[in-house]
CSV table of C-alpha atoms and ligand atoms in Angstrom, one decimal:
chain,number,residue,atom,x,y,z
A,1,MET,CA,0.0,0.0,0.0
A,2,GLU,CA,3.0,2.3,0.3
A,3,HIS,CA,3.0,2.7,-3.5
A,4,ILE,CA,-0.7,2.8,-4.3
A,5,TRP,CA,-2.7,6.0,-4.8
A,6,LEU,CA,-6.4,5.1,-4.8
A,7,PRO,CA,-9.2,6.9,-6.8
A,8,TYR,CA,-11.5,9.4,-5.1
A,9,SER,CA,-9.8,8.8,-1.7
A,10,GLN,CA,-8.3,10.9,1.0
A,11,MET,CA,-5.3,8.7,1.4
A,12,LYS,CA,-4.7,10.0,5.0
A,13,THR,CA,-8.0,8.9,6.4
A,14,ALA,CA,-9.3,6.3,4.0
A,15,PRO,CA,-9.7,2.8,5.6
A,16,LEU,CA,-7.4,0.2,4.2
A,17,PRO,CA,-9.0,-1.2,1.1
A,18,VAL,CA,-10.0,-4.9,0.9
A,19,GLU,CA,-8.0,-7.0,-1.4
A,20,ALA,CA,-9.7,-9.0,-4.1
A,21,VAL,CA,-8.1,-12.3,-5.3
A,22,SER,CA,-10.8,-13.8,-7.6
A,23,THR,CA,-14.3,-13.2,-9.0
A,24,SER,CA,-17.0,-15.4,-10.3
A,25,GLY,CA,-20.6,-14.6,-11.3
A,26,SER,CA,-21.7,-11.9,-8.9
A,27,THR,CA,-19.2,-12.8,-6.2
A,28,ILE,CA,-15.8,-11.4,-5.2
A,29,THR,CA,-13.4,-13.5,-3.1
A,30,LEU,CA,-11.1,-11.5,-0.8
A,31,ALA,CA,-7.5,-12.3,0.2
A,32,ASP,CA,-8.8,-13.0,3.8
A,33,GLY,CA,-11.1,-15.7,2.4
A,34,ARG,CA,-14.4,-13.8,2.7
A,35,THR,CA,-16.8,-13.8,-0.3
A,36,LEU,CA,-18.8,-10.7,-1.1
A,37,ILE,CA,-21.9,-10.3,-3.3
A,38,ASP,CA,-21.2,-7.5,-5.7
A,39,GLY,CA,-24.0,-5.0,-5.9
A,40,ILE,CA,-22.4,-2.6,-8.4
A,41,ALA,CA,-20.7,-4.9,-10.9
A,42,SER,CA,-17.4,-3.1,-10.8
A,43,TRP,CA,-18.6,0.4,-11.5
A,44,TRP,CA,-21.5,-0.8,-13.7
A,45,THR,CA,-19.4,-2.8,-16.1
A,46,ALA,CA,-19.7,-6.5,-15.4
A,47,CYS,CA,-23.2,-7.0,-16.9
A,48,HIS,CA,-22.8,-10.7,-17.6
A,49,GLY,CA,-21.2,-11.3,-14.1
A,50,TYR,CA,-17.5,-12.1,-13.7
A,51,ASN,CA,-15.5,-14.7,-15.7
A,52,HIS,CA,-18.2,-15.6,-18.1
A,53,PRO,CA,-16.8,-18.6,-20.0
A,54,HIS,CA,-17.7,-17.3,-23.4
A,55,ILE,CA,-15.9,-14.0,-22.7
A,56,ARG,CA,-12.9,-15.8,-21.2
A,57,LYS,CA,-12.6,-18.1,-24.3
A,58,ALA,CA,-12.7,-15.1,-26.7
A,59,LEU,CA,-10.0,-13.3,-24.6
A,60,ILE,CA,-7.7,-16.4,-24.5
A,61,HIS,CA,-8.1,-17.0,-28.2
A,62,GLN,CA,-7.3,-13.4,-29.1
A,63,ALA,CA,-4.4,-13.4,-26.6
A,64,GLU,CA,-2.9,-16.3,-28.4
A,65,THR,CA,-3.4,-14.8,-31.9
A,66,MET,CA,-2.7,-11.1,-31.6
A,67,PRO,CA,-3.1,-9.3,-28.2
A,68,HIS,CA,-2.3,-5.9,-29.7
A,69,ILE,CA,-1.5,-4.1,-32.9
A,70,MET,CA,-1.5,-0.4,-33.6
A,71,PHE,CA,-4.6,1.0,-35.3
A,72,GLY,CA,-2.9,3.7,-37.3
A,73,GLY,CA,-3.0,2.7,-41.0
A,74,MET,CA,-3.9,-0.9,-40.0
A,75,VAL,CA,-7.2,-2.6,-39.0
A,76,HIS,CA,-8.1,-6.0,-37.8
A,77,LYS,CA,-11.2,-8.3,-37.8
A,78,PRO,CA,-12.2,-7.9,-34.2
A,79,ALA,CA,-12.5,-4.1,-34.7
A,80,ARG,CA,-14.2,-4.5,-38.1
A,81,ASP,CA,-16.7,-6.9,-36.7
A,82,LEU,CA,-17.4,-4.9,-33.6
A,83,SER,CA,-17.9,-1.6,-35.4
A,84,ARG,CA,-20.3,-3.2,-37.9
A,85,ARG,CA,-22.2,-4.9,-35.0
A,86,LEU,CA,-22.4,-1.7,-33.0
A,87,ALA,CA,-23.7,0.2,-36.1
A,88,GLN,CA,-26.4,-2.5,-36.6
A,89,LEU,CA,-27.4,-2.3,-32.9
A,90,LEU,CA,-27.6,1.4,-32.5
A,91,PRO,CA,-30.5,3.5,-33.7
A,92,GLY,CA,-30.6,5.4,-36.9
A,93,ASP,CA,-27.4,6.0,-38.9
A,94,LEU,CA,-25.0,6.0,-35.9
A,95,GLU,CA,-22.6,4.1,-38.0
A,96,ARG,CA,-19.0,5.4,-37.7
A,97,VAL,CA,-17.1,4.1,-34.8
A,98,PHE,CA,-14.0,5.7,-33.3
A,99,PHE,CA,-12.5,3.5,-30.6
A,100,THR,CA,-10.7,4.7,-27.4
A,101,ASP,CA,-9.8,3.2,-24.1
A,102,SER,CA,-11.9,4.9,-21.5
A,103,GLY,CA,-15.2,6.6,-21.1
A,104,SER,CA,-13.7,10.0,-20.4
A,105,VAL,CA,-11.6,9.9,-23.5
A,106,ALA,CA,-14.6,8.7,-25.6
A,107,MET,CA,-16.3,11.9,-24.4
A,108,GLU,CA,-13.3,14.0,-25.1
A,109,VAL,CA,-13.4,12.7,-28.7
A,110,ALA,CA,-17.1,13.3,-28.9
A,111,ALA,CA,-16.6,17.0,-27.9
A,112,LYS,CA,-13.7,17.4,-30.3
A,113,MET,CA,-15.7,15.8,-33.1
A,114,ALA,CA,-18.6,18.2,-32.5
A,115,ILE,CA,-16.4,21.3,-32.3
A,116,GLN,CA,-14.5,20.4,-35.5
A,117,TYR,CA,-17.8,19.4,-37.3
A,118,HIS,CA,-18.8,23.1,-37.1
A,119,ILE,CA,-15.3,24.3,-38.0
A,120,ASN,CA,-15.3,22.0,-41.0
A,121,HIS,CA,-18.7,23.5,-42.0
A,122,GLY,CA,-17.1,27.0,-41.9
A,123,THR,CA,-19.1,28.1,-38.7
A,124,LYS,CA,-16.1,29.1,-36.6
A,125,ASP,CA,-17.9,30.6,-33.6
A,126,ARG,CA,-19.5,27.4,-32.2
A,127,HIS,CA,-17.0,26.2,-29.7
A,128,LYS,CA,-19.0,26.0,-26.5
A,129,LEU,CA,-20.5,22.9,-25.0
A,130,LEU,CA,-23.8,22.9,-23.1
A,131,SER,CA,-24.3,20.3,-20.4
A,132,PHE,CA,-26.5,19.9,-17.4
A,133,ARG,CA,-26.4,20.2,-13.6
A,134,GLY,CA,-26.1,16.8,-12.1
A,135,GLY,CA,-24.2,15.5,-15.1
A,136,TYR,CA,-21.0,13.5,-15.1
A,137,HIS,CA,-18.9,12.7,-18.1
A,138,GLY,CA,-15.4,11.9,-16.8
A,139,ASP,CA,-12.4,13.2,-14.9
A,140,THR,CA,-10.2,14.6,-17.7
A,141,LEU,CA,-9.9,18.4,-17.9
A,142,ALA,CA,-12.3,19.1,-20.7
A,143,MET,CA,-14.9,16.7,-19.3
A,144,MET,CA,-14.5,18.3,-15.8
A,145,SER,CA,-15.7,21.5,-17.5
A,146,VAL,CA,-19.0,19.9,-18.5
A,147,CYS,CA,-19.7,18.0,-15.2
A,148,ASP,CA,-21.9,19.4,-12.5
A,149,PRO,CA,-20.0,22.6,-11.4
A,150,GLU,CA,-21.2,22.5,-7.8
A,151,GLU,CA,-20.6,18.9,-7.0
A,152,GLY,CA,-17.5,18.5,-4.8
A,153,MET,CA,-15.2,16.5,-7.1
A,154,HIS,CA,-14.2,19.1,-9.6
A,155,ARG,CA,-15.2,22.4,-8.0
A,156,LEU,CA,-11.6,23.2,-7.0
A,157,PHE,CA,-10.6,23.4,-10.6
A,158,GLY,CA,-13.2,26.0,-11.7
A,159,LYS,CA,-10.6,28.6,-12.7
A,160,ALA,CA,-8.4,26.1,-14.6
A,161,LEU,CA,-11.2,24.9,-16.8
A,162,THR,CA,-12.6,26.3,-20.0
A,163,PRO,CA,-16.0,27.8,-19.1
A,164,GLN,CA,-18.8,26.0,-20.7
A,165,ILE,CA,-22.6,26.5,-20.4
A,166,ILE,CA,-24.3,24.5,-17.7
A,167,ALA,CA,-28.1,24.5,-17.6
A,168,ASP,CA,-30.9,22.7,-15.8
A,169,LEU,CA,-32.1,19.6,-17.6
A,170,PRO,CA,-35.5,20.6,-19.1
A,171,THR,CA,-37.6,18.3,-16.8
A,172,SER,CA,-40.4,20.9,-16.2
A,173,ASP,CA,-42.2,23.6,-18.2
A,174,ALA,CA,-40.1,26.3,-16.4
A,175,THR,CA,-36.7,24.6,-17.0
A,176,LEU,CA,-37.7,24.0,-20.6
A,177,GLU,CA,-38.6,27.6,-21.1
A,178,ASN,CA,-35.3,28.7,-19.5
A,179,LEU,CA,-33.3,26.4,-21.8
A,180,LYS,CA,-35.2,27.7,-24.9
A,181,ASN,CA,-34.4,31.3,-23.8
A,182,LEU,CA,-30.8,30.4,-23.3
A,183,LEU,CA,-30.5,28.9,-26.7
A,184,THR,CA,-32.2,31.9,-28.3
A,185,LYS,CA,-29.5,34.0,-26.9
A,186,ARG,CA,-26.5,31.8,-27.1
A,187,GLY,CA,-27.4,28.9,-29.4
A,188,HIS,CA,-25.1,30.2,-32.1
A,189,GLU,CA,-22.1,29.7,-29.8
A,190,ILE,CA,-22.9,26.1,-29.0
A,191,ALA,CA,-21.3,23.2,-30.8
A,192,ALA,CA,-23.0,20.4,-28.9
A,193,ILE,CA,-25.4,19.7,-26.1
A,194,ILE,CA,-24.2,16.8,-23.9
A,195,THR,CA,-26.3,14.7,-21.6
A,196,GLU,CA,-26.6,11.3,-20.0
A,197,PRO,CA,-29.9,9.8,-21.1
A,198,LEU,CA,-32.6,8.9,-18.5
A,199,VAL,CA,-30.3,8.7,-15.6
A,200,GLN,CA,-27.5,11.0,-14.4
A,201,GLY,CA,-25.3,8.4,-12.7
A,202,ALA,CA,-22.4,9.7,-10.8
A,203,GLY,CA,-24.3,13.0,-10.2
A,204,GLY,CA,-26.6,11.1,-7.8
A,205,MET,CA,-28.6,8.5,-9.8
A,206,LEU,CA,-31.1,11.2,-10.8
A,207,PHE,CA,-33.8,10.0,-13.3
A,208,HIS,CA,-35.5,12.0,-16.0
A,209,THR,CA,-38.1,11.0,-18.6
A,210,ALA,CA,-37.8,10.2,-22.3
A,211,GLU,CA,-39.7,13.4,-23.0
A,212,THR,CA,-36.7,15.4,-21.7
A,213,LEU,CA,-34.5,13.7,-24.3
A,214,ARG,CA,-37.1,14.4,-27.1
A,215,HIS,CA,-37.0,18.1,-26.1
A,216,LEU,CA,-33.3,18.2,-26.4
A,217,ARG,CA,-33.3,16.5,-29.8
A,218,GLN,CA,-35.8,19.1,-31.0
A,219,LEU,CA,-34.0,22.0,-29.6
A,220,CYS,CA,-30.7,20.8,-31.1
A,221,ASP,CA,-32.4,20.5,-34.5
A,222,GLU,CA,-33.9,24.0,-34.2
A,223,HIS,CA,-30.5,25.6,-33.3
A,224,GLY,CA,-28.1,23.6,-35.5
A,225,ILE,CA,-26.5,22.1,-32.4
A,226,LEU,CA,-25.2,18.5,-32.3
A,227,LEU,CA,-26.6,16.2,-29.6
A,228,ILE,CA,-24.1,14.0,-27.8
A,229,ILE,CA,-25.7,11.3,-25.7
A,230,ASP,CA,-23.3,9.8,-23.1
A,231,GLU,CA,-24.5,6.1,-22.8
A,232,ILE,CA,-21.3,5.1,-21.0
A,233,PHE,CA,-23.3,4.1,-17.9
A,234,THR,CA,-26.7,3.4,-19.5
A,235,GLY,CA,-25.7,1.5,-22.6
A,236,PHE,CA,-26.2,-2.2,-23.0
A,237,GLY,CA,-29.4,-2.8,-21.2
A,238,ARG,CA,-28.9,-1.0,-17.9
A,239,THR,CA,-32.1,1.0,-18.2
A,240,GLY,CA,-34.2,-1.9,-19.6
A,241,THR,CA,-33.5,-1.3,-23.4
A,242,ASN,CA,-30.2,-1.8,-25.2
A,243,PHE,CA,-29.7,1.9,-25.2
A,244,ALA,CA,-31.6,4.5,-23.1
A,245,CYS,CA,-32.1,6.8,-26.1
A,246,GLU,CA,-34.3,4.1,-27.7
A,247,GLN,CA,-36.9,4.8,-25.0
A,248,ALA,CA,-37.2,8.3,-26.4
A,249,GLY,CA,-37.2,7.2,-30.0
A,250,ILE,CA,-34.4,9.7,-30.8
A,251,THR,CA,-31.1,9.3,-32.5
A,252,PRO,CA,-28.3,11.5,-31.2
A,253,ASP,CA,-25.6,12.9,-33.6
A,254,ILE,CA,-22.9,11.3,-31.5
A,255,ILE,CA,-23.1,8.5,-28.9
A,256,THR,CA,-20.5,7.3,-26.5
A,257,LEU,CA,-20.2,3.8,-25.0
A,258,SER,CA,-17.8,2.1,-22.6
A,259,LYS,CA,-18.2,0.2,-19.3
A,260,ALA,CA,-20.4,-2.8,-20.3
A,261,LEU,CA,-19.1,-2.7,-23.8
A,262,THR,CA,-16.6,-5.4,-22.9
A,263,GLY,CA,-18.9,-7.0,-20.3
A,264,GLY,CA,-16.5,-5.3,-17.8
A,265,THR,CA,-13.5,-7.4,-18.7
A,266,VAL,CA,-11.0,-5.1,-20.3
A,267,PRO,CA,-11.0,-1.3,-21.1
A,268,LEU,CA,-12.6,-0.1,-24.3
A,269,ALA,CA,-14.7,2.8,-25.3
A,270,ALA,CA,-16.3,4.1,-28.5
A,271,THR,CA,-17.5,7.3,-29.9
A,272,ILE,CA,-20.0,6.7,-32.7
A,273,ALA,CA,-21.1,9.3,-35.1
A,274,ARG,CA,-24.0,9.6,-37.5
A,275,ARG,CA,-23.3,9.7,-41.2
A,276,HIS,CA,-23.6,13.5,-41.6
A,277,VAL,CA,-21.1,14.0,-38.8
A,278,PHE,CA,-18.5,11.7,-40.4
A,279,GLU,CA,-19.1,13.3,-43.8
A,280,ALA,CA,-18.2,16.8,-42.4
A,281,PHE,CA,-14.6,15.4,-42.0
A,282,LEU,CA,-14.3,14.3,-45.6
A,283,SER,CA,-12.2,16.6,-47.8
A,284,ASP,CA,-9.2,16.8,-50.0
A,285,ASP,CA,-7.8,19.1,-47.3
A,286,PRO,CA,-5.9,17.2,-44.6
A,287,LEU,CA,-6.9,19.8,-42.0
A,288,TYR,CA,-10.5,18.5,-42.1
A,289,ALA,CA,-9.4,15.1,-40.6
A,290,LEU,CA,-10.0,14.1,-37.0
A,291,MET,CA,-6.6,14.4,-35.4
A,292,HIS,CA,-6.9,11.9,-32.5
A,293,GLY,CA,-5.5,8.4,-32.0
A,294,PRO,CA,-4.9,6.9,-28.6
A,295,THR,CA,-2.0,4.4,-28.7
A,296,PHE,CA,-4.2,1.5,-27.5
A,297,MET,CA,-7.3,2.4,-29.5
A,298,ALA,CA,-9.3,-0.7,-30.8
A,299,ASN,CA,-7.0,-3.0,-28.8
A,300,PRO,CA,-7.8,-6.5,-30.4
A,301,LEU,CA,-8.2,-8.2,-27.0
A,302,ALA,CA,-10.8,-5.6,-26.0
A,303,CYS,CA,-12.6,-5.8,-29.4
A,304,ALA,CA,-12.7,-9.6,-29.3
A,305,VAL,CA,-14.1,-9.5,-25.8
A,306,ALA,CA,-16.7,-6.8,-26.8
A,307,ASN,CA,-17.8,-9.1,-29.7
A,308,ALA,CA,-18.2,-11.9,-27.2
A,309,SER,CA,-20.2,-9.6,-25.0
A,310,LEU,CA,-22.5,-8.8,-27.9
A,311,ASP,CA,-22.9,-12.6,-28.6
A,312,LEU,CA,-24.1,-13.0,-25.0
A,313,PHE,CA,-26.7,-10.2,-25.4
A,314,GLU,CA,-27.9,-12.1,-28.5
A,315,GLN,CA,-27.8,-15.6,-26.9
A,316,GLU,CA,-28.8,-15.0,-23.3
A,317,PRO,CA,-32.0,-13.2,-22.1
A,318,ARG,CA,-30.3,-10.1,-20.7
A,319,LEU,CA,-33.2,-7.7,-21.1
A,320,GLU,CA,-35.5,-10.1,-19.5
A,321,GLN,CA,-33.1,-10.5,-16.6
A,322,VAL,CA,-33.0,-6.7,-16.3
A,323,HIS,CA,-36.8,-6.7,-16.1
A,324,HIS,CA,-36.8,-9.3,-13.3
A,325,ILE,CA,-34.1,-7.4,-11.4
A,326,SER,CA,-36.1,-4.3,-11.7
A,327,THR,CA,-39.3,-5.8,-10.3
A,328,GLN,CA,-37.4,-7.5,-7.5
A,329,MET,CA,-35.5,-4.4,-6.5
A,330,ALA,CA,-38.7,-2.2,-6.6
A,331,GLU,CA,-40.4,-4.7,-4.3
A,332,GLN,CA,-37.5,-5.3,-1.9
A,333,LEU,CA,-36.2,-1.7,-1.6
A,334,ALA,CA,-39.6,-0.3,-1.1
A,335,PRO,CA,-39.6,-1.0,2.7
A,336,CYS,CA,-36.6,1.4,2.9
A,337,ARG,CA,-39.1,4.2,2.3
A,338,THR,CA,-40.5,3.7,5.8
A,339,LEU,CA,-37.1,4.2,7.5
A,340,PRO,CA,-36.4,7.7,9.0
A,341,GLY,CA,-33.9,9.7,7.0
A,342,VAL,CA,-34.8,8.1,3.7
A,343,LYS,CA,-35.8,10.7,1.1
A,344,ASP,CA,-36.6,8.6,-1.9
A,345,VAL,CA,-36.4,5.0,-3.3
A,346,ARG,CA,-36.4,4.7,-7.0
A,347,VAL,CA,-35.7,2.0,-9.6
A,348,LEU,CA,-35.1,2.1,-13.3
A,349,GLY,CA,-34.1,-1.0,-15.2
A,350,ALA,CA,-31.3,-2.6,-13.2
A,351,ILE,CA,-30.6,0.5,-11.2
A,352,GLY,CA,-32.0,0.6,-7.6
A,353,VAL,CA,-31.5,3.8,-5.5
A,354,VAL,CA,-32.1,4.6,-1.9
A,355,GLU,CA,-31.6,8.4,-1.5
A,356,LEU,CA,-31.0,9.6,2.1
A,357,GLU,CA,-31.8,13.0,3.4
A,358,GLU,CA,-28.2,13.2,4.3
A,359,LEU,CA,-25.2,10.9,4.5
A,360,LYS,CA,-22.3,12.3,6.5
A,361,ASN,CA,-20.0,9.3,6.1
A,362,PRO,CA,-20.6,7.2,3.0
A,363,THR,CA,-17.4,5.3,3.6
A,364,ALA,CA,-18.6,4.1,7.1
A,365,LEU,CA,-21.9,3.0,5.5
A,366,GLY,CA,-19.9,1.1,2.9
A,367,GLN,CA,-17.9,-0.6,5.7
A,368,ALA,CA,-21.1,-1.6,7.5
A,369,LEU,CA,-22.4,-3.1,4.3
A,370,LEU,CA,-19.1,-5.0,3.9
A,371,LYS,CA,-19.7,-6.6,7.2
A,372,GLU,CA,-23.0,-7.9,5.7
A,373,GLY,CA,-20.9,-9.6,3.0
A,374,VAL,CA,-21.9,-7.2,0.2
A,375,TRP,CA,-19.9,-4.9,-2.0
A,376,VAL,CA,-21.8,-1.6,-2.4
A,377,ARG,CA,-20.2,1.8,-2.4
A,378,PRO,CA,-22.5,4.6,-1.2
A,379,PHE,CA,-21.6,8.1,-2.4
A,380,ARG,CA,-22.9,11.5,-1.5
A,381,ASN,CA,-26.4,10.8,0.0
A,382,ILE,CA,-27.0,7.7,-2.2
A,383,VAL,CA,-27.0,4.0,-1.6
A,384,TYR,CA,-27.5,2.2,-5.0
A,385,LEU,CA,-27.4,-1.2,-6.7
A,386,THR,CA,-26.4,-1.8,-10.2
A,387,PRO,CA,-25.8,-5.6,-10.2
A,388,ALA,CA,-24.8,-7.9,-12.9
A,389,PHE,CA,-27.8,-8.9,-15.0
A,390,THR,CA,-27.0,-12.5,-14.2
A,391,ILE,CA,-27.3,-12.1,-10.5
A,392,THR,CA,-29.5,-14.7,-8.9
A,393,PRO,CA,-32.7,-13.7,-7.0
A,394,ASP,CA,-31.2,-15.0,-3.8
A,395,GLU,CA,-28.0,-12.9,-4.2
A,396,LEU,CA,-30.1,-9.9,-5.1
A,397,SER,CA,-32.3,-10.4,-2.0
A,398,HIS,CA,-29.1,-10.6,0.1
A,399,LEU,CA,-28.1,-7.2,-1.3
A,400,THR,CA,-31.5,-5.4,-0.8
A,401,HIS,CA,-32.0,-6.9,2.7
A,402,SER,CA,-28.5,-5.9,3.8
A,403,ILE,CA,-29.2,-2.3,2.7
A,404,TYR,CA,-32.5,-2.3,4.6
A,405,ARG,CA,-30.8,-3.7,7.7
A,406,VAL,CA,-27.8,-1.4,7.7
A,407,LEU,CA,-30.0,1.7,7.1
A,408,LYS,CA,-32.3,0.6,9.9
A,409,GLU,CA,-29.4,0.0,12.3
A,410,ARG,CA,-28.0,3.4,11.4
A,411,GLN,CA,-31.2,5.0,12.7
A,412,ALA,CA,-31.2,2.9,15.9
B,501,PLP,N1,-19.6,9.2,-18.6
B,501,PLP,C1,-20.4,8.6,-17.7
B,501,PLP,C2,-21.9,8.7,-17.9
B,501,PLP,C3,-19.9,7.8,-16.7
B,501,PLP,O1,-20.7,7.3,-15.8
B,501,PLP,C4,-18.5,7.7,-16.6
B,501,PLP,C5,-17.8,6.9,-15.6
B,501,PLP,O2,-18.4,6.6,-14.6
B,501,PLP,C6,-17.7,8.3,-17.6
B,501,PLP,C7,-18.3,9.1,-18.6
B,501,PLP,C8,-16.2,8.2,-17.6
B,501,PLP,O3,-15.7,7.0,-17.9
B,501,PLP,P1,-14.3,6.5,-17.5
B,501,PLP,O4,-14.3,6.3,-16.0
B,501,PLP,O5,-14.1,5.2,-18.2
B,501,PLP,O6,-13.3,7.5,-17.9
C-alpha cells in the first residue's frame, strides 16, 4: 500500500482497502477468504457477471493470436466486426465508430468531433458545450468542465477549466422555457449539447423522462447544435432497453459507449457518429481530418471481448433479466421508504437507488455493508445497486435486505 494511490480517496484517512483475489458470477473473493456479493458490478461494467466462460474463451483465443496491434493505418477483424455490429445495434445512422480506451476519452473525442464538425462546416464561432447540472462525463480536464459545477469533485478546478454553459435539464415547463431562452441568446455559440440519457449516474442517480430527451433533440435541431448522448453508464441494457435513447425514440448525432461494452472485462470505449457528422470530416484538405488516436485504441483483445459480450446479449436473455431485477429491486427496496432519513427510493431498469436526506459518512456505511458480505459503495447521499444482469434472485435479496438492515441500524 505504500506505493498505491487510490481513486477518489483521501489517502490520509481512507480505511485500508480490501484485497480481491478472484471473481465469479456476482461474487468477489477476498484475500482473507471472505466472499462478497457484488452490488455494483465493478462500477457498472460486469453486466454478464464475472468470468463468463464465453468471454474468457474469446479473450484467451485473441491473446494467443494477436493481443495488440496499432490501429494507425492498420485494421483487424475484431474491430471491423465490432464496429459493424455496433452500427447495426444502434438506432438510426449512428454508423461510424471511433475506438478509445476509457469513457472520459470517448467523451473528449465526442466533444472534439462536435467542435470540429462546425469548424469544417465553416461556422467558426461554435466552440461551447452545453451540459446539465447533475451531469458527469469523466475526470479529464475538458470533461470536468461539463460535469456538474457545484458537486465537490471538480469544484476546485473552476478557474483552470474552459468555461462551458451549464443549464438545468429541461424536466419541467419552467426549465424547458429557460433552456429555450438560453438557446435563443447563445445557441449560435454552442457546438453540442451533452447529456446522459434517462439517468445521471455519478451525479446522484437522478432519473428523468424520455420526453426530456425528445425536447433536447428538437432544440438541437432547431438551433443547428449536435446532440451528444453519453451512454457510458446506460448503454447495454442497464435502463431496460439496449440503449436508453431508444426509449425516447431519438437518434443523437454522437453517442459514447464504454463500461459494459466489454462486459466489464478489459478497457474499451467508443464514440459513434452519424453519417452526416462523419461526412463533415471528408475533404481533400488534410486539415479536415479528426486528429486523434490513442495508442491502444481498438485493442484487439478488447474488441474480441466486446464481440463476445454482444454474442451474449444475443444468446442469453439479458433484457428479461434486467426486467426481473427491476421488479425484485422495486419490491425489496420499497420498505426502505419507511425508514427515517430516507428521502426517496427509485428503480429504473437494473438501477436501484435509496436516497437519504443526508449521509455524513458514505465510507462508514460502505464498511457496515461490507460486514454484511456485500460490496456496495454509497456516495454523497446515495446507496445504490447496479448488479450484474446474471445475479440470482437470492443474491439480489441478500443485497436489498442488507441495505435495509444497515440503514435501519444506522437509525437505531
Ligand atoms: N460518462 C459517464 C456517464 C460515466 O458514468 C463515466 C464513468 O463513470 C464516464 C463518462 C467516464 O468513464 P471512465 O471512468 O471510463 O473514464
